[in-house]
């Protein structure tokens, strides 16, 4: 049927099982119902297309000739008859004026909408500006608050720092006060220590003077084969006595043999079993006096082969070292301890030999043909020096021991009937000591002199001839002059014959009143050495009876 006037209908086509596009959704339901074969009660939905406002549609249904090929529940696809116009109010193609009027209406509507949108945009822009301004204000406020927080943190940190600084300053003041107090205590203790050191030196010197400024020790050498000497008697209860016993035959033959005893007393007598350490302990206090500013001389006297060199030098082993290396060791150790009290020491070593009344430098390392000559000189300050002598600055014990070894290689020795390796000269080791205490403005100067004398012997005993006889004569002459000088000192004579021999002239600084002297008399225990032993003990007894007065320290 033809559609009713003024109404437009949409035609629908059944297209398989495809769903209608979203643009042609069907609504509202149509009054027409189709019933054909298996397809029943198919409702037509009107399409709410904005361009189509008519609720009526013209449906054109295409049916397939074979109803069996039409499946159940197939959907209808409705296609509008036209896509423009307003339904019944659609302009005719020739109504251009109406279309223009419609377009003007739409343009005005669009312009109105554009104005409305523009106003809304302006309002939104204003709102956005206000929001941005507010955001900026909030950001500024946030930054200000952050700044206040940082400032407050800085204030708090500054307060904490100030508090810590005040506490540290208070602690610093307390520590400064404590340091000042400690400094005062240290100064006081240094003063007390210095006073104690000076008092120790005074008492030490008093003890040495009470013992005697010239002291004599006697040492008996062990028998070579380990036996016991019958003519030498050492009382067990008295360490200062020694007795020589000699059996004499009766000249008439009517009486029995008689025994004659020779008794001697010294500051200390050491038997054959005495060790090197025991020997040195007795003279260690005397060595200490050298650091206190006193001249100290220690020399070994006795016949050839009596053990003088062993007493003074010993062996290379620690237990058997002699007086010289032990004294050097003590001096350097004591100087190291005194350094803590402000003392600084300088040491100068020399080693000279007196052979046939001539001087030889034992530290000389040049050619033998170019050896210089030496002379003993005495300065205005009564200091004895030797020209062209090697004076070595030493700073430790090892250096001194090296010099001693060099001197032993250069020392003159010769073979005699008394000793296969007899020392034919006097060796004199000197260690000059200069001490300064800058804080106390004190200076001291002294000399430690350690002498190994040549062996004393009689001509018939030694069977010396030729050059050996000349050496023996020079040795015995210098030893005799040593005894004369010591006797003159003991008798307090006005003139002391120091110049009678090179030995006494060299040792005059250690033998005078301003010195402390120790002599070791070494004796051999063999019976055939009885005569030499008796002569040595008699000489030592004369020395022991000497009193050379009170020694004074060389201090400024």
Coordinates of C-alpha atoms in Angstrom, one line a residue:
X1 CA 0.0 0.0 0.0
X2 CA 1.1 3.6 -0.5
X3 CA 2.2 5.3 2.6
X4 CA -0.1 7.9 4.1
X5 CA 0.4 11.4 3.0
X6 CA 2.9 13.4 5.1
X7 CA 4.4 10.2 6.6
X8 CA 7.7 8.6 5.6
X9 CA 8.6 5.0 6.3
X10 CA 11.9 3.2 6.4
X11 CA 12.5 0.1 4.3
X12 CA 14.0 -2.9 6.1
X13 CA 16.0 -5.7 4.6
X14 CA 16.7 -9.0 6.2
X15 CA 20.4 -9.6 5.9
X16 CA 21.5 -12.9 7.3
X17 CA 22.4 -12.9 11.0
X18 CA 24.3 -9.6 11.0
X19 CA 23.3 -7.1 13.6
X20 CA 22.2 -3.6 12.6
X21 CA 24.9 -0.9 12.8
X22 CA 24.8 1.3 15.9
X23 CA 23.7 4.2 13.7
X24 CA 20.5 2.5 12.7
X25 CA 19.2 1.1 16.1
X26 CA 15.5 0.3 15.8
X27 CA 13.1 2.1 18.2
X28 CA 10.1 2.4 19.0
X29 CA 8.1 -0.8 18.2
X30 CA 6.0 -0.8 15.0
X31 CA 2.4 -1.9 14.9
X32 CA 3.1 -4.2 12.1
X33 CA 3.8 -7.8 12.8
X34 CA 5.0 -10.3 10.2
X35 CA 4.2 -14.0 10.4
X36 CA 5.8 -16.1 7.7
X37 CA 6.8 -19.7 8.1
X38 CA 9.1 -20.1 11.0
X39 CA 9.7 -16.4 11.5
X40 CA 7.0 -15.1 13.8
X41 CA 6.4 -12.1 16.0
X42 CA 9.2 -9.9 14.7
X43 CA 8.9 -6.5 16.3
X44 CA 10.1 -3.5 14.3
X45 CA 11.9 -0.9 16.3
X46 CA 12.0 2.7 15.2
X47 CA 15.5 4.4 14.6
X48 CA 16.0 7.6 16.7
X49 CA 18.1 9.1 13.9
X50 CA 18.3 12.9 14.5
X51 CA 17.6 13.4 10.8
X52 CA 14.5 11.3 10.8
X53 CA 11.6 12.3 13.1
X54 CA 8.8 10.3 11.5
X55 CA 7.7 7.2 13.5
X56 CA 6.5 5.5 10.4
X57 CA 8.7 3.4 8.1
X58 CA 8.1 1.6 4.8
X59 CA 9.4 -1.9 5.1
X60 CA 10.4 -3.9 2.0
X61 CA 10.8 -7.5 2.9
X62 CA 12.7 -9.7 0.5
X63 CA 11.7 -13.3 0.8
X64 CA 13.7 -16.2 -0.4
X65 CA 11.8 -18.7 -2.5
X66 CA 13.0 -21.6 -0.4
X67 CA 11.6 -21.1 3.1
X68 CA 13.8 -23.9 4.5
X69 CA 16.9 -21.7 4.0
X70 CA 15.5 -19.0 6.2
X71 CA 16.8 -19.8 9.7
X72 CA 15.0 -19.0 12.9
X73 CA 15.6 -15.8 14.8
X74 CA 17.0 -13.9 11.9
X75 CA 17.0 -10.2 12.4
X76 CA 15.7 -7.5 10.2
X77 CA 18.0 -4.7 9.0
X78 CA 16.1 -1.5 8.4
X79 CA 17.5 1.0 6.0
X80 CA 16.0 4.5 5.9
X81 CA 14.6 5.6 2.7
X82 CA 16.3 9.0 2.8
X83 CA 19.1 10.6 5.0
X84 CA 18.1 14.3 5.0
X85 CA 15.2 16.6 5.7
X86 CA 12.9 16.8 8.7
X87 CA 10.4 14.3 7.7
X88 CA 7.0 15.9 6.7
X89 CA 8.8 19.4 6.9
X90 CA 11.5 18.6 4.4
X91 CA 12.0 21.3 1.8
X92 CA 11.4 20.6 -1.8
X93 CA 14.4 20.6 -4.1
X94 CA 13.2 23.7 -5.8
X95 CA 12.6 25.5 -2.4
X96 CA 16.0 27.1 -2.3
X97 CA 14.8 30.2 -0.3
X98 CA 13.4 27.9 2.3
X99 CA 16.6 25.9 2.5
X100 CA 18.6 29.2 2.9
X101 CA 16.2 30.3 5.6
X102 CA 16.7 27.0 7.3
X103 CA 20.4 27.3 7.0
X104 CA 20.3 30.9 8.5
X105 CA 18.3 29.6 11.4
X106 CA 20.9 26.9 11.9
X107 CA 23.6 29.5 11.6
X108 CA 22.0 31.7 14.2
X109 CA 21.6 28.7 16.4
X110 CA 25.3 27.9 16.0
X111 CA 26.3 31.5 16.5
X112 CA 24.2 31.6 19.7
X113 CA 25.9 28.4 20.8
X114 CA 29.3 29.8 19.9
X115 CA 28.7 32.9 21.9
X116 CA 27.4 30.8 24.8
X117 CA 30.5 28.6 24.5
X118 CA 32.8 31.7 24.3
X119 CA 31.2 33.1 27.4
X120 CA 31.7 29.8 29.1
X121 CA 35.3 29.8 27.9
X122 CA 35.8 33.3 29.2
X123 CA 34.4 32.3 32.5
X124 CA 36.6 29.2 32.5
X125 CA 39.7 31.4 31.6
X126 CA 38.9 33.7 34.5
X127 CA 38.5 30.8 36.8
X128 CA 41.7 29.3 35.5
X129 CA 43.6 32.6 36.1
X130 CA 42.1 32.8 39.6
X131 CA 43.2 29.2 40.1
X132 CA 46.7 29.9 38.8
X133 CA 46.9 33.0 41.0
X134 CA 45.8 30.9 43.9
X135 CA 48.2 28.2 43.1
X136 CA 51.0 30.8 42.9
X137 CA 49.9 32.3 46.2
X138 CA 49.8 28.8 47.7
X139 CA 53.3 28.0 46.3
X140 CA 54.6 31.3 47.7
X141 CA 53.1 30.6 51.0
X142 CA 54.5 27.1 50.9
X143 CA 57.9 28.4 50.0
X144 CA 57.7 31.0 52.8
X145 CA 56.7 28.3 55.3
X146 CA 59.6 26.2 54.0
X147 CA 61.9 29.1 54.5
X148 CA 60.5 29.6 58.0
X149 CA 61.1 25.9 58.7
X150 CA 64.6 26.1 57.4
X151 CA 65.2 29.3 59.4
X152 CA 63.9 27.7 62.5
X153 CA 66.0 24.6 61.8
X154 CA 69.0 26.9 61.4
X155 CA 68.1 28.7 64.6
X156 CA 67.8 25.4 66.4
X157 CA 71.0 24.1 65.0
X158 CA 72.7 27.4 65.8
X159 CA 71.4 27.2 69.4
X160 CA 72.6 23.7 69.6
X161 CA 76.0 24.7 68.2
X162 CA 76.3 27.6 70.6
X163 CA 75.4 25.3 73.5
X164 CA 78.0 22.8 72.4
X165 CA 80.5 25.5 71.9
X166 CA 79.9 26.9 75.3
X167 CA 80.2 23.4 76.8
X168 CA 83.5 22.8 74.8
X169 CA 84.8 26.2 75.9
X170 CA 84.0 25.3 79.5
X171 CA 85.8 21.9 79.0
X172 CA 88.7 23.7 77.3
X173 CA 89.1 26.1 80.3
X174 CA 89.0 23.2 82.7
X175 CA 91.6 21.3 80.6
X176 CA 93.8 24.4 80.3
X177 CA 93.7 24.8 84.1
X178 CA 94.5 21.1 84.5
X179 CA 97.4 21.5 82.0
X180 CA 98.7 24.5 83.8
X181 CA 98.5 22.6 87.1
X182 CA 100.2 19.6 85.5
X183 CA 102.9 21.9 84.0
X184 CA 103.5 23.3 87.5
X185 CA 103.7 19.8 88.9
X186 CA 106.1 18.7 86.1
X187 CA 108.3 21.8 86.7
X188 CA 108.2 21.1 90.5
X189 CA 109.0 17.4 89.9
X190 CA 111.9 18.4 87.5
X191 CA 113.3 20.7 90.1
X192 CA 113.0 17.9 92.7
X193 CA 114.5 15.4 90.3
X194 CA 117.4 17.8 89.5
X195 CA 117.9 18.4 93.2
X196 CA 117.8 14.7 93.8
X197 CA 120.3 14.1 91.0
X198 CA 122.7 16.7 92.4
X199 CA 122.3 15.3 95.9
X200 CA 122.9 11.8 94.5
X201 CA 126.1 13.1 92.9
X202 CA 127.2 14.7 96.1
X203 CA 126.5 11.6 98.2
X204 CA 128.1 9.4 95.6
X205 CA 131.2 11.4 95.5
X206 CA 131.3 11.4 99.4
X207 CA 131.1 7.6 99.3
X208 CA 133.9 7.5 96.8
X209 CA 136.1 9.8 98.8
X210 CA 135.5 7.8 101.9
X211 CA 136.7 4.7 100.0
X212 CA 139.6 6.7 98.9
X213 CA 140.4 8.6 95.7
X214 CA 143.1 6.1 95.0
X215 CA 141.9 2.5 95.5
X216 CA 143.7 -0.8 94.8
X217 CA 142.0 -4.1 93.9
X218 CA 144.0 -7.3 93.8
X219 CA 143.0 -10.1 91.5
X220 CA 144.5 -13.6 91.5
X221 CA 144.6 -15.4 88.2
X222 CA 143.4 -19.0 88.1
X223 CA 146.0 -21.7 87.8
X224 CA 146.3 -22.8 84.1
X225 CA 145.9 -26.5 84.8
X226 CA 143.0 -25.9 87.2
X227 CA 145.0 -26.7 90.4
X228 CA 145.2 -24.7 93.6
X229 CA 148.1 -22.4 94.5
X230 CA 149.5 -23.3 98.0
X231 CA 151.6 -20.2 98.5
X232 CA 148.7 -17.8 98.1
X233 CA 146.2 -17.7 101.0
X234 CA 142.8 -15.9 100.8
X235 CA 140.8 -15.8 104.1
X236 CA 137.2 -16.8 103.5
X237 CA 136.0 -14.3 106.2
X238 CA 137.9 -11.3 104.9
X239 CA 137.7 -10.1 101.3
X240 CA 140.4 -7.5 101.8
X241 CA 143.3 -9.7 102.9
X242 CA 145.9 -11.8 100.9
X243 CA 148.8 -13.7 102.3
X244 CA 151.9 -15.0 100.6
X245 CA 153.5 -18.0 102.4
X246 CA 157.0 -19.0 101.7
X247 CA 158.8 -22.0 103.2
X248 CA 162.5 -21.2 104.0
X249 CA 165.1 -23.9 104.7
X250 CA 167.4 -23.7 107.8
X251 CA 170.8 -22.4 106.9
X252 CA 172.5 -24.3 109.7
X253 CA 170.6 -27.5 109.1
X254 CA 170.0 -28.0 112.8
X255 CA 166.5 -26.5 112.8
X256 CA 163.4 -27.4 110.9
X257 CA 162.3 -25.4 107.9
X258 CA 160.4 -22.2 108.7
X259 CA 157.4 -20.6 106.9
X260 CA 157.4 -16.9 106.3
X261 CA 154.1 -15.1 105.6
X262 CA 153.7 -11.8 103.8
X263 CA 150.4 -10.1 104.6
X264 CA 148.8 -7.4 102.4
X265 CA 145.5 -5.5 102.7
X266 CA 143.7 -3.8 99.8
X267 CA 140.3 -2.3 99.2
X268 CA 139.2 -5.6 97.7
X269 CA 140.8 -9.0 96.9
X270 CA 139.3 -11.2 94.2
X271 CA 140.1 -14.9 94.2
X272 CA 140.6 -17.1 91.1
X273 CA 136.8 -17.9 90.9
X274 CA 135.7 -14.2 90.6
X275 CA 133.8 -13.5 87.4
X276 CA 134.2 -10.5 85.1
X277 CA 130.7 -9.2 86.2
X278 CA 131.7 -9.4 89.9
X279 CA 134.9 -7.4 89.2
X280 CA 133.0 -4.7 87.3
X281 CA 130.3 -4.3 89.9
X282 CA 133.0 -3.0 92.3
X283 CA 134.1 -0.2 90.0
X284 CA 130.8 0.6 88.3
X285 CA 130.1 3.4 90.8
X286 CA 133.5 4.9 90.0
X287 CA 132.6 4.8 86.3
X288 CA 129.4 6.7 87.1
X289 CA 131.6 9.5 88.6
X290 CA 132.9 10.2 85.1
X291 CA 129.5 11.3 83.9
X292 CA 129.2 13.4 87.1
X293 CA 132.2 15.5 85.9
X294 CA 135.1 13.8 87.6
X295 CA 138.2 12.5 85.9
X296 CA 138.5 8.8 86.4
X297 CA 141.5 6.5 85.8
X298 CA 141.6 2.7 86.0
X299 CA 144.7 0.8 85.2
X300 CA 145.9 -2.8 85.5
X301 CA 149.4 -3.5 86.8
X302 CA 151.3 -6.8 87.2
X303 CA 153.8 -9.1 85.7
X304 CA 153.7 -10.5 82.3
X305 CA 151.0 -13.2 82.0
X306 CA 149.2 -12.2 85.2
X307 CA 145.9 -11.5 83.4
X308 CA 145.9 -7.7 83.0
X309 CA 144.6 -7.6 79.4
X310 CA 141.9 -10.1 80.3
X311 CA 140.8 -7.9 83.2
X312 CA 140.7 -4.8 81.1
X313 CA 139.4 -6.1 77.8
X314 CA 138.3 -9.7 78.3
X315 CA 136.9 -11.8 75.5
X316 CA 134.3 -11.1 72.9
X317 CA 131.6 -13.0 74.7
X318 CA 129.2 -11.1 76.9
X319 CA 130.0 -13.0 80.1
X320 CA 133.8 -12.6 79.7
X321 CA 133.9 -9.0 78.6
X322 CA 136.4 -6.9 80.5
X323 CA 136.4 -3.5 82.3
X324 CA 136.7 -1.3 79.2
X325 CA 133.7 -2.6 77.2
X326 CA 131.5 -2.8 80.3
X327 CA 132.5 0.7 81.3
X328 CA 131.6 2.0 77.9
X329 CA 128.3 0.3 78.0
X330 CA 127.5 1.8 81.4
X331 CA 128.4 5.3 80.3
X332 CA 126.1 5.3 77.3
X333 CA 123.2 3.8 79.2
X334 CA 123.6 6.3 82.0
X335 CA 123.8 9.2 79.4
X336 CA 120.5 8.0 77.9
X337 CA 118.8 8.1 81.2
X338 CA 120.1 11.5 82.0
X339 CA 118.8 12.8 78.7
X340 CA 115.3 12.6 80.2
X341 CA 116.5 15.3 82.7
X342 CA 117.7 17.6 80.0
X343 CA 121.3 16.5 79.7
X344 CA 123.1 16.2 76.4
X345 CA 126.4 14.4 76.1
X346 CA 129.2 14.4 73.5
X347 CA 131.8 11.6 73.5
X348 CA 135.2 11.6 71.9
X349 CA 137.4 8.4 72.0
X350 CA 141.1 8.0 71.4
X351 CA 143.5 5.1 71.8
X352 CA 147.3 5.6 72.2
X353 CA 150.2 3.3 72.8
X354 CA 153.4 4.1 74.7
X355 CA 156.1 1.9 73.3
X356 CA 159.8 2.5 74.2
X357 CA 158.9 5.9 75.5
X358 CA 157.3 7.0 72.1
X359 CA 153.7 7.5 71.3
X360 CA 151.8 5.6 68.7
X361 CA 148.2 6.2 67.5
X362 CA 146.4 2.9 67.7
X363 CA 143.5 4.3 65.6
X364 CA 145.7 5.3 62.7
X365 CA 144.6 3.7 59.4
X366 CA 147.1 5.2 56.9
X367 CA 150.4 3.9 55.6
X368 CA 152.9 2.9 58.2
X369 CA 155.6 4.9 56.4
X370 CA 153.6 8.1 56.8
X371 CA 152.9 7.8 60.5
X372 CA 153.0 11.3 62.1
X373 CA 155.0 12.1 65.2
X374 CA 153.1 12.8 68.4
X375 CA 153.9 15.0 71.4
X376 CA 152.1 15.5 74.7
X377 CA 150.9 19.1 75.2
X378 CA 149.3 20.8 78.1
X379 CA 146.9 23.7 77.6
X380 CA 146.4 26.8 79.7
X381 CA 143.5 25.1 81.4
X382 CA 145.8 22.1 82.3
X383 CA 144.1 19.8 79.7
X384 CA 146.5 17.2 78.3
X385 CA 146.3 16.6 74.6
X386 CA 148.4 14.7 72.0
X387 CA 149.3 16.3 68.7
X388 CA 148.3 14.5 65.4
X389 CA 146.3 11.9 67.4
X390 CA 143.1 10.5 66.0
X391 CA 140.1 11.7 68.1
X392 CA 136.9 9.9 67.0
X393 CA 133.4 11.3 67.8
X394 CA 131.3 8.3 69.0
X395 CA 127.6 8.1 69.7
X396 CA 127.0 4.5 70.7
X397 CA 128.7 1.5 72.3
X398 CA 129.2 -0.4 69.0
X399 CA 131.4 2.4 67.6
X400 CA 133.7 2.3 70.6
X401 CA 133.9 -1.5 70.5
X402 CA 135.0 -1.2 66.9
X403 CA 137.7 1.2 67.8
X404 CA 138.9 -1.1 70.5
X405 CA 139.2 -4.0 68.0
X406 CA 141.2 -1.8 65.7
X407 CA 143.5 -0.8 68.5
X408 CA 144.1 -4.4 69.4
X409 CA 145.2 -5.2 65.9
X410 CA 147.7 -2.3 65.9
X411 CA 149.2 -2.9 69.4
X412 CA 152.8 -4.0 69.6
X413 CA 153.3 -7.6 70.9
X414 CA 156.3 -9.8 71.1
X415 CA 157.2 -13.3 72.4
X416 CA 159.0 -13.6 75.7
X417 CA 159.9 -16.4 78.0
X418 CA 157.1 -15.3 80.3
X419 CA 154.3 -15.1 77.8
X420 CA 153.8 -16.3 74.2
X421 CA 151.9 -13.1 73.3
X422 CA 153.1 -10.5 75.7
X423 CA 152.1 -6.9 75.5
X424 CA 155.2 -4.9 75.2
X425 CA 153.6 -1.4 75.6
X426 CA 151.2 0.6 77.7
X427 CA 147.8 1.1 75.9
X428 CA 145.7 4.0 77.1
X429 CA 142.1 4.3 76.1
X430 CA 140.5 7.7 76.8
X431 CA 136.9 8.7 76.5
X432 CA 136.4 12.5 76.8
X433 CA 132.9 13.4 78.1
X434 CA 131.2 16.8 77.7
X435 CA 127.7 17.2 79.2
X436 CA 125.4 20.2 78.9
X437 CA 122.1 20.8 80.7
X438 CA 120.6 23.8 78.8
X439 CA 117.6 24.2 81.1
X440 CA 119.8 24.4 84.2
X441 CA 122.7 26.2 82.5
X442 CA 125.1 23.6 83.8
X443 CA 128.1 22.1 81.9
X444 CA 130.5 19.4 82.9
X445 CA 133.6 17.9 81.3
X446 CA 135.6 14.9 82.3
X447 CA 137.8 12.1 81.0
X448 CA 137.5 8.3 81.6
X449 CA 140.9 6.8 81.2
X450 CA 141.4 3.0 81.1
X451 CA 145.0 1.7 80.9
X452 CA 146.4 -1.7 80.3
X453 CA 150.0 -1.4 81.5
X454 CA 152.8 -3.5 80.0
X455 CA 154.0 -6.5 82.0
X456 CA 156.6 -5.9 84.8
X457 CA 159.4 -8.5 84.9
X458 CA 163.0 -8.9 85.9
X459 CA 165.7 -9.4 83.3
X460 CA 166.8 -12.8 84.6
X461 CA 163.2 -14.0 84.7
X462 CA 162.3 -12.9 81.2
X463 CA 165.6 -13.7 79.6
X464 CA 165.2 -10.7 77.4
X465 CA 168.0 -9.8 75.0
X466 CA 168.6 -7.2 72.3
X467 CA 165.4 -5.4 71.3
X468 CA 163.4 -7.3 74.0
X469 CA 165.9 -6.1 76.6
X470 CA 165.4 -2.5 75.4
X471 CA 161.6 -2.8 75.6
X472 CA 161.9 -4.3 79.2
X473 CA 164.1 -1.5 80.3
X474 CA 161.6 1.1 79.0
X475 CA 158.7 -0.7 80.6
X476 CA 160.2 -1.1 84.0
X477 CA 161.4 2.6 83.9
X478 CA 158.0 3.9 83.2
X479 CA 156.5 1.7 86.0
X480 CA 159.1 2.9 88.4
X481 CA 158.3 6.5 87.6
X482 CA 154.6 5.8 88.1
X483 CA 155.5 4.6 91.6
X484 CA 157.6 7.7 92.2
X485 CA 154.7 10.0 91.1
X486 CA 152.2 8.2 93.4
X487 CA 154.6 8.4 96.3
X488 CA 155.1 12.1 95.7
X489 CA 151.4 12.6 95.7
X490 CA 151.0 10.6 98.9
X491 CA 153.7 12.7 100.6
X492 CA 152.1 15.9 99.3
X493 CA 155.3 17.1 97.8
X494 CA 155.4 20.4 96.1
X495 CA 156.9 19.0 92.9
X496 CA 155.4 16.0 91.3
X497 CA 157.7 14.5 88.6
X498 CA 155.1 13.8 85.9
X499 CA 157.6 14.5 83.1
X500 CA 159.9 11.7 84.1
X501 CA 158.1 9.4 81.7
X502 CA 155.6 9.6 78.9
X503 CA 153.2 7.4 80.9
X504 CA 153.0 9.7 84.0
X505 CA 153.0 12.8 81.8
X506 CA 150.0 11.5 79.9
X507 CA 148.2 10.4 83.0
X508 CA 148.8 13.5 85.1
X509 CA 145.2 14.6 84.7
X510 CA 144.0 11.3 86.2
X511 CA 146.6 11.0 89.0
X512 CA 146.2 14.5 90.4
X513 CA 143.9 15.8 93.1
X514 CA 141.1 16.4 90.7
X515 CA 140.6 12.7 89.9
X516 CA 139.6 9.3 91.1
X517 CA 142.0 6.5 90.5
X518 CA 141.7 2.7 90.7
X519 CA 144.5 0.2 90.2
X520 CA 144.2 -3.5 89.6
X521 CA 147.2 -5.5 90.7
X522 CA 147.1 -8.8 88.9
X523 CA 149.2 -11.7 90.2
X524 CA 150.1 -15.1 88.8
X525 CA 149.4 -18.1 91.1
X526 CA 152.3 -20.3 90.0
X527 CA 155.1 -20.9 92.6
X528 CA 157.8 -19.8 90.2
X529 CA 156.2 -16.4 90.0
X530 CA 156.5 -15.8 93.8
X531 CA 159.2 -13.1 93.5
X532 CA 157.3 -11.1 90.8
X533 CA 154.1 -11.5 92.8
X534 CA 155.7 -10.2 96.0
X535 CA 157.1 -7.2 94.1
X536 CA 153.7 -6.4 92.5
X537 CA 152.0 -6.6 95.9
X538 CA 154.5 -4.3 97.5
X539 CA 154.1 -1.8 94.8
X540 CA 150.3 -1.9 95.0
X541 CA 150.6 -1.6 98.8
X542 CA 152.5 1.7 98.4
X543 CA 149.8 3.0 96.0
X544 CA 147.1 1.9 98.4
X545 CA 148.6 4.0 101.2
X546 CA 148.5 7.2 99.1
X547 CA 145.9 9.9 99.8
X548 CA 145.7 12.4 97.0
X549 CA 143.1 14.7 98.5
X550 CA 139.5 15.5 97.6
X551 CA 138.5 15.5 94.0
X552 CA 136.3 18.2 92.6
X553 CA 134.0 18.0 89.6
X554 CA 134.7 19.9 86.4
X555 CA 131.5 21.8 86.3
X556 CA 130.6 25.3 85.3

